[in-house]
Structures are given as structure tokens and as C-alpha cells.
């Protein structure tokens, strides 16, 4: 795990951080040297960049997810782009921060139209629930649609697990930041 983490840092020392450890844990289950595994993730990252997607930490996380799916970098970038375009065609705004959700959907085997329709139908149901904003509704819809579309797929289960770990880590980081800010504010009063 540490060797994969370090190999990923060799490609993007400024992007790779502790938030990437859940992905590194799962990448460690892949066959190959840490350098080869990190190289696969980097090849996918570069293919996504070449396809016009915004560089940065969320795209790197997406490349880690897609490495777990074990597919060709150019094919991954094409499907990732097709999903983003299809959502936009349906009137859904897709941002760079949605890259991890798109990565999970990219790894699915179903046709793009079926994936889009399933996510949008789940999102429509969620939109009727008080307190769920559009972004949260999209994120939840991606997870539930993924589970619905791949009940028997080990790859999908793995991707949803990694995404869940990433989300939990982000929540913990926010809570730590809030607690630190609150402690600092109390200390100064």
C-alpha cells in the first residue's frame, strides 16, 4: 500500500495525499508492481486529460477508481466523456467535482443510455425528499443506480465501497476542520 502510494506521488506529488489511501488499499489487490499499478492510473488520468477533463485531485481519484475496473485508458476516457455529455444533454450540469461519480458509472457494463436513465430516475425520486439538494441527490442516485444495475458485479461492489470510503474520509476531514476552527475560536475568546 505504501509503495503504491509513493508510486502515485511520483506522478503527482502535489495531488496525492492521505485521502488517496483508501484507493491505494484497494489498488494493492491488483496484480503487478506498485510502479505498474500507479502507471495504469496515470495512463487513465492522462487519457481523461487528453479528452478535455479538468486536471486535479478529483480526476486523479477517478483514475484510481477506473484502474480498479482494469480497462483500456482510451476506452475509459471515451466512455467517461460519453456519460458526461449524455448527462449534459439531459440538462444536468456536470462539474469536475462529479468525476468520481462518473468514474463509478464508467466502470459499469450497461449501455450509456441505460446508465443515464437509471441515475436520472433515481435522482427524480430523491428530489422529492426534503433536505436533499441537487448535488447530494445526484451523488446518492449514482450509488443507488450502480447497485441496481450491478447487483451481481464484484467490480461495481468494489467501486461503490471505495467511493463510500472516500466519502467517509471527506466527512471526517470536514468534522476535524470544524472542530479545529471551533477550538481556535473558543481559545481566542
mmCIF file of C-alpha atoms in Angstrom:
data_model
loop_
_atom_site.group_PDB
_atom_site.id
_atom_site.type_symbol
_atom_site.label_atom_id
_atom_site.label_comp_id
_atom_site.label_asym_id
_atom_site.label_seq_id
_atom_site.Cartn_x
_atom_site.Cartn_y
_atom_site.Cartn_z
ATOM 1 C CA UNK A 1 0.000 0.000 0.000
ATOM 2 C CA UNK A 2 2.785 2.385 0.935
ATOM 3 C CA UNK A 3 4.698 1.533 -2.249
ATOM 4 C CA UNK A 4 1.619 2.212 -4.406
ATOM 5 C CA UNK A 5 1.029 5.474 -2.539
ATOM 6 C CA UNK A 6 4.648 6.517 -3.130
ATOM 7 C CA UNK A 7 4.493 5.472 -6.802
ATOM 8 C CA UNK A 8 1.361 7.609 -7.230
ATOM 9 C CA UNK A 9 3.161 10.512 -5.540
ATOM 10 C CA UNK A 10 5.943 10.109 -8.126
ATOM 11 C CA UNK A 11 3.367 11.035 -10.793
ATOM 12 C CA UNK A 12 1.519 13.744 -8.827
ATOM 13 C CA UNK A 13 3.278 14.659 -5.599
ATOM 14 C CA UNK A 14 1.071 17.741 -5.223
ATOM 15 C CA UNK A 15 -2.212 15.810 -5.630
ATOM 16 C CA UNK A 16 -1.560 12.556 -3.813
ATOM 17 C CA UNK A 17 -2.353 12.714 -0.109
ATOM 18 C CA UNK A 18 -3.859 10.749 2.777
ATOM 19 C CA UNK A 19 -7.313 10.970 1.162
ATOM 20 C CA UNK A 20 -5.981 8.612 -1.526
ATOM 21 C CA UNK A 21 -5.126 5.828 0.931
ATOM 22 C CA UNK A 22 -8.495 4.005 0.594
ATOM 23 C CA UNK A 23 -7.866 3.768 -3.153
ATOM 24 C CA UNK A 24 -4.282 2.636 -2.573
ATOM 25 C CA UNK A 25 -5.520 -0.122 -0.255
ATOM 26 C CA UNK A 26 -7.764 -1.454 -2.978
ATOM 27 C CA UNK A 27 -5.214 -0.907 -5.740
ATOM 28 C CA UNK A 28 -2.888 -3.137 -3.709
ATOM 29 C CA UNK A 29 -5.196 -6.047 -4.510
ATOM 30 C CA UNK A 30 -4.286 -5.752 -8.207
ATOM 31 C CA UNK A 31 -1.575 -7.848 -9.764
ATOM 32 C CA UNK A 32 1.610 -6.039 -10.715
ATOM 33 C CA UNK A 33 4.303 -3.918 -9.212
ATOM 34 C CA UNK A 34 3.365 -0.703 -7.408
ATOM 35 C CA UNK A 35 5.010 1.247 -10.224
ATOM 36 C CA UNK A 36 2.967 -0.598 -12.874
ATOM 37 C CA UNK A 37 -0.289 -0.071 -10.958
ATOM 38 C CA UNK A 38 0.453 3.637 -10.469
ATOM 39 C CA UNK A 39 1.412 3.772 -14.155
ATOM 40 C CA UNK A 40 -2.007 2.366 -15.129
ATOM 41 C CA UNK A 41 -3.711 5.034 -13.040
ATOM 42 C CA UNK A 42 -1.523 7.704 -14.616
ATOM 43 C CA UNK A 43 -2.290 6.446 -18.144
ATOM 44 C CA UNK A 44 -6.012 6.737 -17.395
ATOM 45 C CA UNK A 45 -5.505 10.193 -15.849
ATOM 46 C CA UNK A 46 -3.671 11.382 -18.966
ATOM 47 C CA UNK A 47 -6.302 9.873 -21.299
ATOM 48 C CA UNK A 48 -9.007 11.747 -19.354
ATOM 49 C CA UNK A 49 -6.966 14.965 -19.570
ATOM 50 C CA UNK A 50 -6.489 14.446 -23.309
ATOM 51 C CA UNK A 51 -10.276 14.060 -23.609
ATOM 52 C CA UNK A 52 -10.639 17.538 -22.102
ATOM 53 C CA UNK A 53 -11.463 16.837 -18.467
ATOM 54 C CA UNK A 54 -10.218 19.202 -15.785
ATOM 55 C CA UNK A 55 -6.985 18.128 -14.135
ATOM 56 C CA UNK A 56 -6.758 17.893 -10.387
ATOM 57 C CA UNK A 57 -7.380 15.769 -7.345
ATOM 58 C CA UNK A 58 -10.891 14.618 -8.298
ATOM 59 C CA UNK A 59 -9.697 13.455 -11.701
ATOM 60 C CA UNK A 60 -6.842 11.583 -10.047
ATOM 61 C CA UNK A 61 -9.326 9.848 -7.734
ATOM 62 C CA UNK A 62 -11.435 8.998 -10.779
ATOM 63 C CA UNK A 63 -8.362 7.471 -12.437
ATOM 64 C CA UNK A 64 -7.794 5.323 -9.326
ATOM 65 C CA UNK A 65 -11.398 4.069 -9.472
ATOM 66 C CA UNK A 66 -11.047 3.300 -13.162
ATOM 67 C CA UNK A 67 -7.771 1.467 -12.608
ATOM 68 C CA UNK A 68 -9.699 -0.897 -10.335
ATOM 69 C CA UNK A 69 -12.012 -1.611 -13.256
ATOM 70 C CA UNK A 70 -8.972 -2.638 -15.320
ATOM 71 C CA UNK A 71 -9.850 -1.201 -18.711
ATOM 72 C CA UNK A 72 -8.058 0.459 -21.630
ATOM 73 C CA UNK A 73 -7.254 4.151 -20.905
ATOM 74 C CA UNK A 74 -8.597 5.474 -24.229
ATOM 75 C CA UNK A 75 -11.788 3.403 -23.946
ATOM 76 C CA UNK A 76 -12.233 4.641 -20.375
ATOM 77 C CA UNK A 77 -11.823 8.271 -21.420
ATOM 78 C CA UNK A 78 -14.318 7.843 -24.268
ATOM 79 C CA UNK A 79 -16.973 6.263 -22.032
ATOM 80 C CA UNK A 80 -16.341 8.794 -19.234
ATOM 81 C CA UNK A 81 -16.807 11.617 -21.765
ATOM 82 C CA UNK A 82 -19.906 9.973 -23.282
ATOM 83 C CA UNK A 83 -21.517 9.796 -19.837
ATOM 84 C CA UNK A 84 -20.693 13.426 -19.037
ATOM 85 C CA UNK A 85 -22.042 14.540 -22.427
ATOM 86 C CA UNK A 86 -25.208 12.452 -22.058
ATOM 87 C CA UNK A 87 -25.948 13.953 -18.645
ATOM 88 C CA UNK A 88 -25.421 17.445 -20.082
ATOM 89 C CA UNK A 89 -27.728 16.599 -22.997
ATOM 90 C CA UNK A 90 -30.395 15.696 -20.414
ATOM 91 C CA UNK A 91 -29.945 19.100 -18.750
ATOM 92 C CA UNK A 92 -27.801 18.007 -15.814
ATOM 93 C CA UNK A 93 -24.831 20.203 -15.035
ATOM 94 C CA UNK A 94 -21.668 18.151 -14.639
ATOM 95 C CA UNK A 95 -18.670 19.652 -12.874
ATOM 96 C CA UNK A 96 -15.110 18.470 -12.211
ATOM 97 C CA UNK A 97 -16.184 17.506 -8.672
ATOM 98 C CA UNK A 98 -18.513 14.907 -10.241
ATOM 99 C CA UNK A 99 -15.549 12.960 -11.648
ATOM 100 C CA UNK A 100 -15.652 10.241 -9.002
ATOM 101 C CA UNK A 101 -19.346 9.608 -9.654
ATOM 102 C CA UNK A 102 -18.686 9.487 -13.406
ATOM 103 C CA UNK A 103 -15.823 7.071 -12.788
ATOM 104 C CA UNK A 104 -18.086 4.654 -10.946
ATOM 105 C CA UNK A 105 -20.609 4.848 -13.776
ATOM 106 C CA UNK A 106 -17.885 4.460 -16.407
ATOM 107 C CA UNK A 107 -16.941 1.088 -14.946
ATOM 108 C CA UNK A 108 -20.453 -0.278 -15.471
ATOM 109 C CA UNK A 109 -21.121 -2.636 -18.363
ATOM 110 C CA UNK A 110 -24.567 -1.328 -19.324
ATOM 111 C CA UNK A 111 -25.029 0.995 -22.321
ATOM 112 C CA UNK A 112 -24.614 4.698 -21.591
ATOM 113 C CA UNK A 113 -28.323 5.433 -22.224
ATOM 114 C CA UNK A 114 -29.418 2.807 -19.700
ATOM 115 C CA UNK A 115 -26.998 4.132 -17.079
ATOM 116 C CA UNK A 116 -28.156 7.725 -17.621
ATOM 117 C CA UNK A 117 -31.855 6.803 -17.433
ATOM 118 C CA UNK A 118 -31.358 4.784 -14.249
ATOM 119 C CA UNK A 119 -29.415 7.552 -12.494
ATOM 120 C CA UNK A 120 -31.914 10.217 -13.547
ATOM 121 C CA UNK A 121 -34.903 8.145 -12.432
ATOM 122 C CA UNK A 122 -33.281 7.583 -9.021
ATOM 123 C CA UNK A 123 -32.456 11.296 -8.808
ATOM 124 C CA UNK A 124 -36.061 12.206 -9.629
ATOM 125 C CA UNK A 125 -37.281 10.091 -6.707
ATOM 126 C CA UNK A 126 -34.731 11.699 -4.385
ATOM 127 C CA UNK A 127 -35.674 15.221 -5.483
ATOM 128 C CA UNK A 128 -38.990 14.812 -3.685
ATOM 129 C CA UNK A 129 -37.297 14.294 -0.334
ATOM 130 C CA UNK A 130 -36.948 17.402 1.800
ATOM 131 C CA UNK A 131 -33.386 18.331 2.690
ATOM 132 C CA UNK A 132 -31.675 16.654 -0.273
ATOM 133 C CA UNK A 133 -30.139 19.229 -2.583
ATOM 134 C CA UNK A 134 -29.448 18.539 -6.262
ATOM 135 C CA UNK A 135 -25.769 17.657 -5.792
ATOM 136 C CA UNK A 136 -26.418 15.277 -2.911
ATOM 137 C CA UNK A 137 -29.318 13.775 -4.841
ATOM 138 C CA UNK A 138 -27.027 13.139 -7.802
ATOM 139 C CA UNK A 139 -24.363 11.512 -5.617
ATOM 140 C CA UNK A 140 -26.882 9.238 -3.897
ATOM 141 C CA UNK A 141 -28.576 8.423 -7.221
ATOM 142 C CA UNK A 142 -25.245 7.343 -8.707
ATOM 143 C CA UNK A 143 -24.668 4.963 -5.786
ATOM 144 C CA UNK A 144 -28.172 3.508 -5.798
ATOM 145 C CA UNK A 145 -28.271 3.240 -9.593
ATOM 146 C CA UNK A 146 -24.898 1.483 -9.559
ATOM 147 C CA UNK A 147 -26.175 -1.020 -7.041
ATOM 148 C CA UNK A 148 -29.389 -1.526 -9.025
ATOM 149 C CA UNK A 149 -27.535 -2.055 -12.297
ATOM 150 C CA UNK A 150 -24.880 -4.400 -10.957
ATOM 151 C CA UNK A 151 -26.309 -6.490 -8.195
ATOM 152 C CA UNK A 152 -24.011 -9.397 -9.102
ATOM 153 C CA UNK A 153 -20.901 -7.472 -10.146
ATOM 154 C CA UNK A 154 -17.815 -7.658 -7.923
ATOM 155 C CA UNK A 155 -16.255 -4.678 -9.721
ATOM 156 C CA UNK A 156 -19.252 -2.450 -9.036
ATOM 157 C CA UNK A 157 -19.355 -3.512 -5.396
ATOM 158 C CA UNK A 158 -15.663 -2.687 -5.112
ATOM 159 C CA UNK A 159 -16.117 0.737 -6.722
ATOM 160 C CA UNK A 160 -19.078 1.600 -4.508
ATOM 161 C CA UNK A 161 -17.029 0.512 -1.474
ATOM 162 C CA UNK A 162 -14.099 2.718 -2.468
ATOM 163 C CA UNK A 163 -16.415 5.648 -3.138
ATOM 164 C CA UNK A 164 -18.027 5.163 0.269
ATOM 165 C CA UNK A 165 -14.610 5.128 1.958
ATOM 166 C CA UNK A 166 -13.663 8.328 0.136
ATOM 167 C CA UNK A 167 -16.919 9.980 1.223
ATOM 168 C CA UNK A 168 -16.434 8.937 4.866
ATOM 169 C CA UNK A 169 -12.882 10.295 4.788
ATOM 170 C CA UNK A 170 -14.122 13.627 3.397
ATOM 171 C CA UNK A 171 -16.775 13.873 6.122
ATOM 172 C CA UNK A 172 -14.175 13.152 8.816
ATOM 173 C CA UNK A 173 -11.861 15.803 7.372
ATOM 174 C CA UNK A 174 -14.697 18.357 7.434
ATOM 175 C CA UNK A 175 -15.501 17.486 11.054
ATOM 176 C CA UNK A 176 -11.854 17.799 12.050
ATOM 177 C CA UNK A 177 -11.614 21.170 10.319
ATOM 178 C CA UNK A 178 -14.807 22.358 12.018
ATOM 179 C CA UNK A 179 -13.620 21.150 15.423
ATOM 180 C CA UNK A 180 -10.246 22.816 14.922
ATOM 181 C CA UNK A 181 -11.890 26.086 13.886
ATOM 182 C CA UNK A 182 -14.276 25.941 16.826
ATOM 183 C CA UNK A 183 -11.456 25.175 19.258
ATOM 184 C CA UNK A 184 -9.437 28.031 17.832
ATOM 185 C CA UNK A 185 -12.407 30.420 18.143
ATOM 186 C CA UNK A 186 -13.018 29.377 21.747
ATOM 187 C CA UNK A 187 -9.338 29.775 22.596
ATOM 188 C CA UNK A 188 -9.288 33.341 21.290
ATOM 189 C CA UNK A 189 -12.394 34.478 23.201
#
